[in-house]
Short mmCIF file of N, CA, C and O in Angstrom, two decimals:
data_model
loop_
_atom_site.label_atom_id
_atom_site.label_comp_id
_atom_site.label_asym_id
_atom_site.label_seq_id
_atom_site.Cartn_x
_atom_site.Cartn_y
_atom_site.Cartn_z
N MET A 1 0.98 -1.19 -0.01
CA MET A 1 0.08 0.41 -0.06
C MET A 1 0.79 1.36 0.03
O MET A 1 1.84 1.41 0.95
N ASP A 2 0.82 2.11 -0.86
CA ASP A 2 1.19 3.26 -1.05
C ASP A 2 1.13 4.31 0.09
O ASP A 2 -0.01 4.31 0.52
N THR A 3 2.10 4.83 0.65
CA THR A 3 2.06 6.02 1.50
C THR A 3 1.62 7.42 0.92
O THR A 3 2.55 7.90 -0.03
N TRP A 4 0.71 8.07 1.26
CA TRP A 4 0.11 9.44 0.58
C TRP A 4 1.25 10.39 1.11
O TRP A 4 1.61 10.70 2.40
N ASN A 5 2.02 10.90 0.29
CA ASN A 5 2.93 12.26 0.56
C ASN A 5 2.63 13.48 0.17
O ASN A 5 3.53 14.34 -0.11
N GLY A 6 1.54 13.73 -0.05
CA GLY A 6 1.04 14.96 -0.59
C GLY A 6 0.83 15.13 -2.18
O GLY A 6 1.21 14.20 -2.89
N LEU A 7 0.39 16.17 -2.85
CA LEU A 7 0.18 16.51 -4.03
C LEU A 7 1.08 17.24 -4.33
O LEU A 7 0.87 18.63 -3.76
N ARG A 8 2.16 17.18 -5.31
CA ARG A 8 3.13 18.09 -5.51
C ARG A 8 2.51 18.62 -6.73
O ARG A 8 2.66 18.03 -7.74
N ILE A 9 2.82 20.12 -6.84
CA ILE A 9 2.28 21.14 -7.99
C ILE A 9 3.45 21.90 -8.49
O ILE A 9 3.64 22.80 -7.49
N GLU A 10 3.82 21.79 -9.42
CA GLU A 10 4.71 22.64 -9.75
C GLU A 10 4.66 24.12 -10.17
O GLU A 10 3.33 24.00 -10.84
N VAL A 11 4.92 25.17 -9.48
CA VAL A 11 4.31 26.35 -9.82
C VAL A 11 4.13 26.94 -11.29
O VAL A 11 3.33 27.65 -11.62
N ALA A 12 5.31 26.39 -11.99
CA ALA A 12 5.19 26.93 -13.58
C ALA A 12 3.94 26.20 -14.26
O ALA A 12 3.11 26.88 -14.68
N ALA A 13 3.63 25.13 -13.71
CA ALA A 13 2.76 24.29 -14.32
C ALA A 13 1.24 24.80 -13.70
O ALA A 13 0.19 25.02 -14.59
N LEU A 14 1.22 25.22 -12.83
CA LEU A 14 0.02 26.03 -12.14
C LEU A 14 -0.19 27.41 -12.83
O LEU A 14 -1.31 27.65 -13.40
N ARG A 15 0.70 27.96 -12.97
CA ARG A 15 0.86 29.17 -13.63
C ARG A 15 0.26 29.16 -15.10
O ARG A 15 -0.42 29.83 -15.69
N GLU A 16 0.93 28.34 -15.78
CA GLU A 16 0.21 27.65 -17.30
C GLU A 16 -1.06 27.42 -17.33
O GLU A 16 -1.91 27.83 -18.08
N THR A 17 -1.62 26.54 -16.35
CA THR A 17 -2.87 26.20 -16.21
C THR A 17 -3.73 27.34 -16.11
O THR A 17 -4.93 27.46 -16.55
N VAL A 18 -3.50 28.37 -14.94
CA VAL A 18 -4.42 29.58 -14.85
C VAL A 18 -4.39 30.52 -15.94
O VAL A 18 -5.55 30.92 -16.17
N THR A 19 -3.23 30.68 -16.47
CA THR A 19 -3.50 31.23 -17.85
C THR A 19 -4.28 30.75 -18.77
O THR A 19 -4.89 31.75 -19.42
N ARG A 20 -4.00 29.59 -18.92
CA ARG A 20 -4.96 28.73 -20.05
C ARG A 20 -6.47 29.16 -19.81
O ARG A 20 -7.25 29.34 -20.52
N LEU A 21 -6.84 29.01 -18.51
CA LEU A 21 -8.19 28.96 -17.93
C LEU A 21 -8.89 30.37 -18.21
O LEU A 21 -9.76 30.78 -18.51
N LEU A 22 -7.75 31.48 -17.87
CA LEU A 22 -8.01 32.69 -17.82
C LEU A 22 -8.34 33.35 -19.08
O LEU A 22 -9.40 33.88 -19.73
N ASP A 23 -7.58 32.68 -20.14
CA ASP A 23 -7.89 33.05 -21.50
C ASP A 23 -9.14 32.41 -21.99
O ASP A 23 -9.84 33.17 -22.54
N ASP A 24 -9.45 31.25 -21.70
CA ASP A 24 -10.68 30.65 -22.15
C ASP A 24 -11.75 31.26 -21.72
O ASP A 24 -12.85 31.89 -22.42
N LEU A 25 -11.65 31.70 -20.32
CA LEU A 25 -12.79 32.84 -19.85
C LEU A 25 -12.92 34.05 -20.29
O LEU A 25 -14.17 34.26 -20.85
N GLU A 26 -11.89 34.66 -20.72
CA GLU A 26 -11.98 36.02 -21.70
C GLU A 26 -12.52 35.68 -22.77
O GLU A 26 -13.40 36.65 -23.56
N ALA A 27 -12.38 34.47 -23.56
CA ALA A 27 -12.67 34.12 -24.77
C ALA A 27 -14.31 33.99 -25.06
O ALA A 27 -15.15 34.11 -25.80
N THR A 28 -14.61 33.37 -23.86
CA THR A 28 -16.27 32.86 -23.70
C THR A 28 -16.95 34.19 -23.07
O THR A 28 -18.16 33.96 -23.22
N HIS A 29 -16.37 34.65 -22.04
CA HIS A 29 -17.35 35.65 -21.21
C HIS A 29 -16.94 37.15 -21.48
O HIS A 29 -17.59 38.02 -20.87
N GLY A 30 -15.87 37.59 -22.29
CA GLY A 30 -15.70 38.80 -22.54
C GLY A 30 -14.62 39.39 -21.43
O GLY A 30 -14.05 38.64 -20.65
N GLU A 31 -14.43 40.52 -21.49
CA GLU A 31 -13.45 41.13 -20.41
C GLU A 31 -13.59 41.39 -19.04
O GLU A 31 -12.72 41.58 -18.25
N ALA A 32 -14.88 40.82 -18.73
CA ALA A 32 -15.52 40.80 -17.37
C ALA A 32 -16.50 39.89 -17.24
O ALA A 32 -17.15 39.62 -18.19
N VAL A 33 -16.47 39.46 -15.77
CA VAL A 33 -17.66 38.42 -15.46
C VAL A 33 -18.65 39.19 -14.38
O VAL A 33 -17.74 39.74 -13.68
N THR A 34 -19.78 38.75 -14.34
CA THR A 34 -20.51 39.03 -13.11
C THR A 34 -20.92 38.24 -12.45
O THR A 34 -21.58 36.87 -12.97
N LEU A 35 -20.60 37.88 -11.18
CA LEU A 35 -21.01 36.72 -10.49
C LEU A 35 -22.56 37.02 -9.67
O LEU A 35 -22.57 38.08 -9.12
N PRO A 36 -23.37 36.32 -10.23
CA PRO A 36 -24.69 36.87 -9.57
C PRO A 36 -24.93 36.60 -8.10
O PRO A 36 -26.03 36.86 -7.72
N GLU A 37 -24.12 35.58 -7.52
CA GLU A 37 -24.46 35.36 -5.98
C GLU A 37 -23.16 36.46 -5.12
O GLU A 37 -22.31 36.36 -5.82
N ASP A 38 -23.34 36.57 -3.90
CA ASP A 38 -22.45 37.25 -3.26
C ASP A 38 -22.12 36.19 -2.21
O ASP A 38 -20.85 36.10 -1.57
N PHE A 39 -23.17 35.79 -1.09
CA PHE A 39 -22.71 35.07 -0.23
C PHE A 39 -22.74 33.39 -0.60
O PHE A 39 -23.28 32.95 -1.33
N PHE A 40 -21.59 32.79 0.24
CA PHE A 40 -21.70 31.49 -0.08
C PHE A 40 -21.49 30.44 1.24
O PHE A 40 -20.79 31.46 2.28
N TYR A 41 -21.67 29.62 1.43
CA TYR A 41 -21.24 28.65 2.62
C TYR A 41 -19.90 28.37 2.47
O TYR A 41 -19.11 27.82 1.51
N SER A 42 -19.14 28.12 3.81
CA SER A 42 -17.67 27.89 3.63
C SER A 42 -17.38 27.22 4.63
O SER A 42 -18.30 27.14 5.52
N VAL A 43 -16.47 25.97 4.80
CA VAL A 43 -16.02 25.16 5.59
C VAL A 43 -14.74 25.68 6.13
O VAL A 43 -13.66 25.82 5.33
N PRO A 44 -14.52 26.19 7.50
CA PRO A 44 -13.26 26.54 8.24
C PRO A 44 -12.21 25.68 8.13
O PRO A 44 -12.40 24.41 8.17
N PHE A 45 -10.87 26.23 7.93
CA PHE A 45 -9.79 25.37 7.94
C PHE A 45 -9.51 25.14 9.41
O PHE A 45 -9.63 26.30 10.10
N PRO A 46 -8.60 24.15 9.67
CA PRO A 46 -8.47 23.19 9.03
C PRO A 46 -9.40 22.14 9.24
O PRO A 46 -9.20 20.93 8.57
N GLU A 47 -10.86 22.12 9.44
CA GLU A 47 -11.55 21.22 9.57
C GLU A 47 -12.22 20.62 8.07
O GLU A 47 -12.47 19.82 7.92
N LEU A 48 -11.82 21.53 7.09
CA LEU A 48 -12.09 21.70 5.92
C LEU A 48 -11.41 20.18 5.31
O LEU A 48 -12.00 19.52 4.54
N TYR A 49 -10.28 19.71 5.74
CA TYR A 49 -9.69 18.82 5.08
C TYR A 49 -9.53 17.40 6.30
O TYR A 49 -8.93 16.27 5.89
N ASP A 50 -10.42 17.57 7.44
CA ASP A 50 -10.56 16.67 8.15
C ASP A 50 -11.82 15.73 7.68
O ASP A 50 -12.85 16.00 8.57
N VAL A 51 -11.74 14.72 6.87
CA VAL A 51 -12.81 13.98 6.35
C VAL A 51 -12.95 12.98 7.34
O VAL A 51 -14.17 12.40 7.19
N LEU A 52 -12.17 12.61 7.79
CA LEU A 52 -12.58 11.39 8.82
C LEU A 52 -13.00 11.89 10.33
O LEU A 52 -13.46 10.99 11.00
N GLY A 53 -13.09 13.35 10.58
CA GLY A 53 -13.72 13.78 11.78
C GLY A 53 -15.15 13.66 11.64
O GLY A 53 -15.79 13.45 10.46
N ASP A 54 -15.74 14.41 12.72
CA ASP A 54 -16.99 14.83 12.54
C ASP A 54 -17.48 16.02 11.51
O ASP A 54 -16.33 16.90 11.14
N ALA A 55 -18.38 16.03 10.84
CA ALA A 55 -18.52 17.18 9.82
C ALA A 55 -18.60 18.53 10.36
O ALA A 55 -19.24 18.57 11.63
N PRO A 56 -17.66 19.60 10.05
CA PRO A 56 -17.70 20.62 10.70
C PRO A 56 -18.87 21.70 10.24
O PRO A 56 -19.60 21.64 9.54
N GLN A 57 -18.97 22.63 11.40
CA GLN A 57 -19.78 23.79 11.04
C GLN A 57 -19.54 24.58 9.64
O GLN A 57 -18.47 24.97 9.57
N LEU A 58 -20.73 24.70 8.84
CA LEU A 58 -20.33 26.03 7.94
C LEU A 58 -20.45 27.53 8.50
O LEU A 58 -20.92 27.63 9.28
N THR A 59 -19.61 28.08 7.62
CA THR A 59 -19.47 29.22 8.09
C THR A 59 -19.97 30.13 6.49
O THR A 59 -20.46 29.46 5.58
N VAL A 60 -20.25 31.35 6.56
CA VAL A 60 -20.57 31.92 5.50
C VAL A 60 -19.59 33.08 4.91
O VAL A 60 -18.98 33.62 5.82
N GLY A 61 -19.34 32.94 3.62
CA GLY A 61 -18.27 33.87 3.06
C GLY A 61 -19.06 34.81 2.30
O GLY A 61 -20.15 34.60 2.26
N GLN A 62 -18.24 35.87 1.86
CA GLN A 62 -18.61 36.67 0.94
C GLN A 62 -17.91 37.04 -0.10
O GLN A 62 -16.72 37.60 0.24
N LEU A 63 -18.36 37.10 -1.56
CA LEU A 63 -17.48 37.25 -2.61
C LEU A 63 -17.20 38.57 -2.51
O LEU A 63 -15.82 38.73 -2.98
N THR A 64 -17.71 39.65 -2.60
CA THR A 64 -17.30 41.09 -2.12
C THR A 64 -16.37 41.51 -1.47
O THR A 64 -15.50 41.87 -2.03
N GLU A 65 -16.34 40.57 -0.20
CA GLU A 65 -15.26 40.84 0.74
C GLU A 65 -13.81 40.02 0.24
O GLU A 65 -12.91 40.66 0.09
N SER A 66 -14.08 38.92 -0.29
CA SER A 66 -12.90 38.15 -1.01
C SER A 66 -12.40 38.97 -1.96
O SER A 66 -10.78 39.16 -1.94
N TRP A 67 -13.17 39.65 -2.70
CA TRP A 67 -12.41 40.36 -3.97
C TRP A 67 -11.81 41.96 -3.59
O TRP A 67 -10.90 42.09 -3.85
N GLU A 68 -12.44 42.46 -2.30
CA GLU A 68 -11.88 43.66 -1.81
C GLU A 68 -10.58 43.27 -1.28
O GLU A 68 -9.78 44.00 -1.23
N ASN A 69 -11.01 41.97 -0.58
CA ASN A 69 -9.54 41.89 0.25
C ASN A 69 -8.33 41.53 -0.82
O ASN A 69 -7.07 42.25 -0.51
N LEU A 70 -8.51 41.27 -1.80
CA LEU A 70 -7.58 40.88 -3.04
C LEU A 70 -7.04 42.29 -3.29
O LEU A 70 -5.89 42.40 -3.94
N GLN A 71 -7.82 43.30 -3.58
CA GLN A 71 -7.48 44.50 -3.88
C GLN A 71 -6.66 45.43 -2.80
O GLN A 71 -6.14 46.27 -3.30
N ARG A 72 -6.40 45.03 -1.85
CA ARG A 72 -5.71 45.63 -0.72
C ARG A 72 -4.03 45.19 -1.03
O ARG A 72 -3.73 43.86 -1.46
N ASP A 73 -3.33 46.15 -0.54
CA ASP A 73 -1.79 45.61 -0.50
C ASP A 73 -1.21 45.41 0.62
O ASP A 73 -0.04 44.88 0.85
N ASP A 74 -1.85 45.13 1.64
CA ASP A 74 -1.32 44.63 3.01
C ASP A 74 -1.65 43.51 3.48
O ASP A 74 -1.44 42.92 4.42
N ALA A 75 -2.51 42.40 2.53
CA ALA A 75 -2.75 41.19 2.81
C ALA A 75 -1.65 40.29 2.84
O ALA A 75 -0.68 40.25 2.14
N SER A 76 -1.46 38.99 3.56
CA SER A 76 -0.59 37.96 3.33
C SER A 76 -1.14 36.84 2.32
O SER A 76 -2.34 36.88 1.64
N VAL A 77 -0.05 36.69 1.44
CA VAL A 77 -0.16 35.77 0.24
C VAL A 77 -0.84 34.53 0.71
O VAL A 77 -1.69 34.19 -0.27
N GLN A 78 -0.63 34.05 1.82
CA GLN A 78 -1.74 32.93 2.02
C GLN A 78 -3.12 33.14 2.07
O GLN A 78 -3.84 32.11 1.43
N TRP A 79 -3.26 34.19 2.40
CA TRP A 79 -5.17 34.56 2.67
C TRP A 79 -5.48 34.87 1.43
O TRP A 79 -6.70 34.71 1.08
N GLU A 80 -4.64 35.55 0.61
CA GLU A 80 -4.99 35.80 -0.63
C GLU A 80 -5.01 34.77 -1.72
O GLU A 80 -6.10 35.10 -2.35
N LEU A 81 -4.51 33.78 -1.93
CA LEU A 81 -4.70 32.47 -2.19
C LEU A 81 -6.14 31.82 -1.61
O LEU A 81 -6.86 31.69 -2.81
N VAL A 82 -6.33 32.14 -0.67
CA VAL A 82 -7.48 31.43 -0.26
C VAL A 82 -8.73 32.35 -0.75
O VAL A 82 -9.97 31.76 -1.21
N TRP A 83 -8.61 33.79 -0.76
CA TRP A 83 -9.70 34.53 -1.13
C TRP A 83 -9.78 34.49 -2.58
O TRP A 83 -10.91 34.37 -3.22
N LEU A 84 -8.83 34.25 -3.52
CA LEU A 84 -8.74 34.08 -4.91
C LEU A 84 -9.56 32.78 -5.16
O LEU A 84 -10.27 32.77 -6.08
N GLY A 85 -9.26 31.76 -4.39
CA GLY A 85 -9.89 30.69 -4.55
C GLY A 85 -11.55 30.73 -4.37
O GLY A 85 -12.35 29.76 -5.20
N ASP A 86 -12.02 31.53 -3.51
CA ASP A 86 -13.59 31.80 -3.31
C ASP A 86 -14.06 32.42 -4.43
O ASP A 86 -14.98 31.99 -5.04
N VAL A 87 -13.14 32.99 -5.26
CA VAL A 87 -13.45 34.06 -6.38
C VAL A 87 -13.65 32.95 -7.57
O VAL A 87 -14.62 33.10 -8.48
N LEU A 88 -12.71 32.07 -7.81
CA LEU A 88 -12.50 31.33 -8.94
C LEU A 88 -13.63 30.17 -8.85
O LEU A 88 -14.01 29.80 -9.82
N LYS A 89 -13.45 29.78 -7.44
CA LYS A 89 -14.90 28.87 -7.32
C LYS A 89 -16.29 29.16 -8.08
O LYS A 89 -17.04 28.84 -8.72
N ALA A 90 -16.28 30.56 -7.58
CA ALA A 90 -17.72 31.34 -8.28
C ALA A 90 -17.69 31.19 -9.50
O ALA A 90 -18.77 31.10 -10.05
N ILE A 91 -16.74 31.82 -9.99
CA ILE A 91 -16.65 31.97 -11.76
C ILE A 91 -16.78 30.45 -12.12
O ILE A 91 -17.30 30.55 -13.50
N GLY A 92 -16.16 29.40 -11.72
CA GLY A 92 -16.09 27.91 -12.14
C GLY A 92 -17.62 27.94 -12.44
O GLY A 92 -18.21 26.97 -13.06
N HIS A 93 -18.56 28.25 -11.53
CA HIS A 93 -19.77 27.95 -11.57
C HIS A 93 -20.83 28.54 -12.40
O HIS A 93 -22.11 28.27 -12.70
N LEU A 94 -20.10 29.61 -13.28
CA LEU A 94 -20.86 30.17 -14.23
C LEU A 94 -21.23 29.45 -15.59
O LEU A 94 -22.27 29.78 -16.16
N ALA A 95 -20.51 28.23 -15.65
CA ALA A 95 -20.82 27.71 -16.75
C ALA A 95 -22.03 26.79 -16.48
O ALA A 95 -22.44 26.42 -15.59
#
């Protein structure tokens, strides 16, 4: 039985994938997208990844807040990636 050592993703491959997806988004939706919803359910970290434990309590997130946080210059990269994930997930649901 193989031991799980984590999923390794090269940053260059991630960048290439994100660029391809954003190029496709622009080609299909134009220069801007409109997200019809603002609030969403969220599962807090680290409970999000504890699938063997009890189901965690949901919290509520807000896309406008995530986007506004990304526009600031004083946030940490860790949280910026989480906020970007919120926005990208909502864009992914447009299809």
